[in-house]
mmCIF file of C-alpha atoms in Angstrom:
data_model
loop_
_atom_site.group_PDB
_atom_site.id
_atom_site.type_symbol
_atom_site.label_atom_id
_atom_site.label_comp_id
_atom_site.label_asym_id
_atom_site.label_seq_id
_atom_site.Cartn_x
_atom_site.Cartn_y
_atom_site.Cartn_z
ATOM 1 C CA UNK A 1 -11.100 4.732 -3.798
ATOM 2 C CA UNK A 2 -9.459 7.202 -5.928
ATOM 3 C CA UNK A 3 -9.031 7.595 -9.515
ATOM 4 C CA UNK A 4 -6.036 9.275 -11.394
ATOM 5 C CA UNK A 5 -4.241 9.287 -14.867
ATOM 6 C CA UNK A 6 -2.218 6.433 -12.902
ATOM 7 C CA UNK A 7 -5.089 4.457 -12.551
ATOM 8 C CA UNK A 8 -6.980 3.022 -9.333
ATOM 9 C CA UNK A 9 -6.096 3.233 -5.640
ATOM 10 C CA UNK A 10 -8.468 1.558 -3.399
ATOM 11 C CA UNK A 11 -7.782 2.205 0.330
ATOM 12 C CA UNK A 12 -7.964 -0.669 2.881
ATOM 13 C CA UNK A 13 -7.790 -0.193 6.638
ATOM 14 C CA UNK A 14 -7.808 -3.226 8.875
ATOM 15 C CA UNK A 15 -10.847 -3.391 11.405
ATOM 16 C CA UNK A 16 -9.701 -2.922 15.024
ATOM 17 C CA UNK A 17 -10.600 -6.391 15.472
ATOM 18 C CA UNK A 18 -8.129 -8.751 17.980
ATOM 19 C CA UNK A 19 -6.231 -11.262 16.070
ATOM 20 C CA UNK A 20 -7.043 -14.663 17.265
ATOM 21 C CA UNK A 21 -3.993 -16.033 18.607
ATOM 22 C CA UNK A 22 -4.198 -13.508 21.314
ATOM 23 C CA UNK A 23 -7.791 -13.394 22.668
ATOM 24 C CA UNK A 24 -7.412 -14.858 25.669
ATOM 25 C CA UNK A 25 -4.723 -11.733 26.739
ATOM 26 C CA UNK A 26 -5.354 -7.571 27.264
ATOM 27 C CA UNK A 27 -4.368 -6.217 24.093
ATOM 28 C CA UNK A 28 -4.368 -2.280 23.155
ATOM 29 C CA UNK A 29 -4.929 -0.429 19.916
ATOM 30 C CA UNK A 30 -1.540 1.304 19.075
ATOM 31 C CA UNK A 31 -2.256 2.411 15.484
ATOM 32 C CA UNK A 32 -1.435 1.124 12.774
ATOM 33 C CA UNK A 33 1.604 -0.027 10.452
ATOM 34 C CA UNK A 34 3.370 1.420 7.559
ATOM 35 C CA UNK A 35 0.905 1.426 4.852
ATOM 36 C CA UNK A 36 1.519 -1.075 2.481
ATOM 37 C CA UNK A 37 0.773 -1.114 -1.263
ATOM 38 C CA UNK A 38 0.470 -4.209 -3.329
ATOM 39 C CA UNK A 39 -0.361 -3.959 -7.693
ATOM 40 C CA UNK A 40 -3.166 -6.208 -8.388
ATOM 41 C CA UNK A 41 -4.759 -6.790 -11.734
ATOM 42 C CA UNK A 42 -6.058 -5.011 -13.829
ATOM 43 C CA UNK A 43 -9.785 -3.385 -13.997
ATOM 44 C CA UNK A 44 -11.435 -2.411 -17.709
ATOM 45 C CA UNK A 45 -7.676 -1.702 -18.386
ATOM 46 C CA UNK A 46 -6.622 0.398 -15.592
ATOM 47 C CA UNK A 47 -3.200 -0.062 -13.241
ATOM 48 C CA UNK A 48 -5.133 -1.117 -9.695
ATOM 49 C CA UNK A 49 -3.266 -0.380 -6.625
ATOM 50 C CA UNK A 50 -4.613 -1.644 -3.409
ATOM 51 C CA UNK A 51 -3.082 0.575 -0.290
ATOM 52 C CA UNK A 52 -3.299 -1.766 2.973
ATOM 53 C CA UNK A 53 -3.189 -0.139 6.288
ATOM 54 C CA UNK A 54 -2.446 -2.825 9.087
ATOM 55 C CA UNK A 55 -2.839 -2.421 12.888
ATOM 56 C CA UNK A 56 -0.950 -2.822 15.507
ATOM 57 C CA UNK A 57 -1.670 -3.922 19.389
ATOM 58 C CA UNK A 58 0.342 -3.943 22.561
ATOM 59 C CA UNK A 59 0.580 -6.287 25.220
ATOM 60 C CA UNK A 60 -0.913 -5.016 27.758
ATOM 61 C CA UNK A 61 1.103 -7.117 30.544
ATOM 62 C CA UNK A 62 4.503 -7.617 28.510
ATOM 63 C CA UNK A 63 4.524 -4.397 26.112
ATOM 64 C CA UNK A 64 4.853 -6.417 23.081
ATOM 65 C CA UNK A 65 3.674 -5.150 19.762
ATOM 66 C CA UNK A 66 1.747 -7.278 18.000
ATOM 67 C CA UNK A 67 0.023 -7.751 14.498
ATOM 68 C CA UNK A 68 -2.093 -10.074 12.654
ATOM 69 C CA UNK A 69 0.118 -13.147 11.516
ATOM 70 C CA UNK A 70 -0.207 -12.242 7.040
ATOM 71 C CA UNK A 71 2.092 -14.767 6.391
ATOM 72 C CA UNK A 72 -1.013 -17.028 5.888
ATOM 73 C CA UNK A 73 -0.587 -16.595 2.061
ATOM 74 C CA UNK A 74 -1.985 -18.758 -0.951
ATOM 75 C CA UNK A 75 1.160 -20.498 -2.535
ATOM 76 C CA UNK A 76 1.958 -17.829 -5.422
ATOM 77 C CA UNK A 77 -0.242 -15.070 -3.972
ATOM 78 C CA UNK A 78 0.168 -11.987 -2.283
ATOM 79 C CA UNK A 79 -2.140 -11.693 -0.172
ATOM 80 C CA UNK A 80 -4.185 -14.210 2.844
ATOM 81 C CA UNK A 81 -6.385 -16.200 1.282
ATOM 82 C CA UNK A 82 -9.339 -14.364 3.795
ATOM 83 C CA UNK A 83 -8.315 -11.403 1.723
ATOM 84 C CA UNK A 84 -8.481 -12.941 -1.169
ATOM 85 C CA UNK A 85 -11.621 -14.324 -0.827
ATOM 86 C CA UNK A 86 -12.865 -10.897 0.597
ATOM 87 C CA UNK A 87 -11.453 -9.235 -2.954
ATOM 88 C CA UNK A 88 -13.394 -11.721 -4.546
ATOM 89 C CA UNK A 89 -16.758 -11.469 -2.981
ATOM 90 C CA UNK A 90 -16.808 -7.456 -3.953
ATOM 91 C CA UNK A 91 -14.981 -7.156 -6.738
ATOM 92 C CA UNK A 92 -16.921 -10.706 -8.327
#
């Protein structure tokens, strides 16, 4: 997390954790994605900016690139509703 005159960036990395969908094939770790940054509210007042990095996997067998499906979104969020949830549990 870092604090500046612009207000709060908290930094998120995604674990190196297999996304579901695909456990049953050989998957690699191939980095990660464009990080991603997404305004969220407020804290005591300050701008709160939350800077996602998301990984990325290839096929093994195919050389696909794949990534954890985030278009799992609450209706009028931003974000999964994991996410959310996980946001939630820290922040209270």
């Amino acid at each position: 997390m870092l604090q500046s005159a612009a207000g709060l960036h908290i930094y998120l990395e995604e674990k190196n954790i297999l996304p579901q969908e695909y456990h049953n094939q050989k998957l690699e770790s191939k980095g990660f994605m464009p990080e991603i940054t997404i305004q969220d509210f407020p804290i005591r007042g300050q701008k709160v900016n939350l800077c996602i990095k998301r990984r990325r996997w290839e096929v093994a067998d195919k050389g696909t690139i794949v990534t954890r499906d985030w278009d799992l979104v609450q209706k009028g969020a931003r974000m999964t509703t994991e996410f959310a949830a996980f946001l939630k549990g820290i922040f209270g």
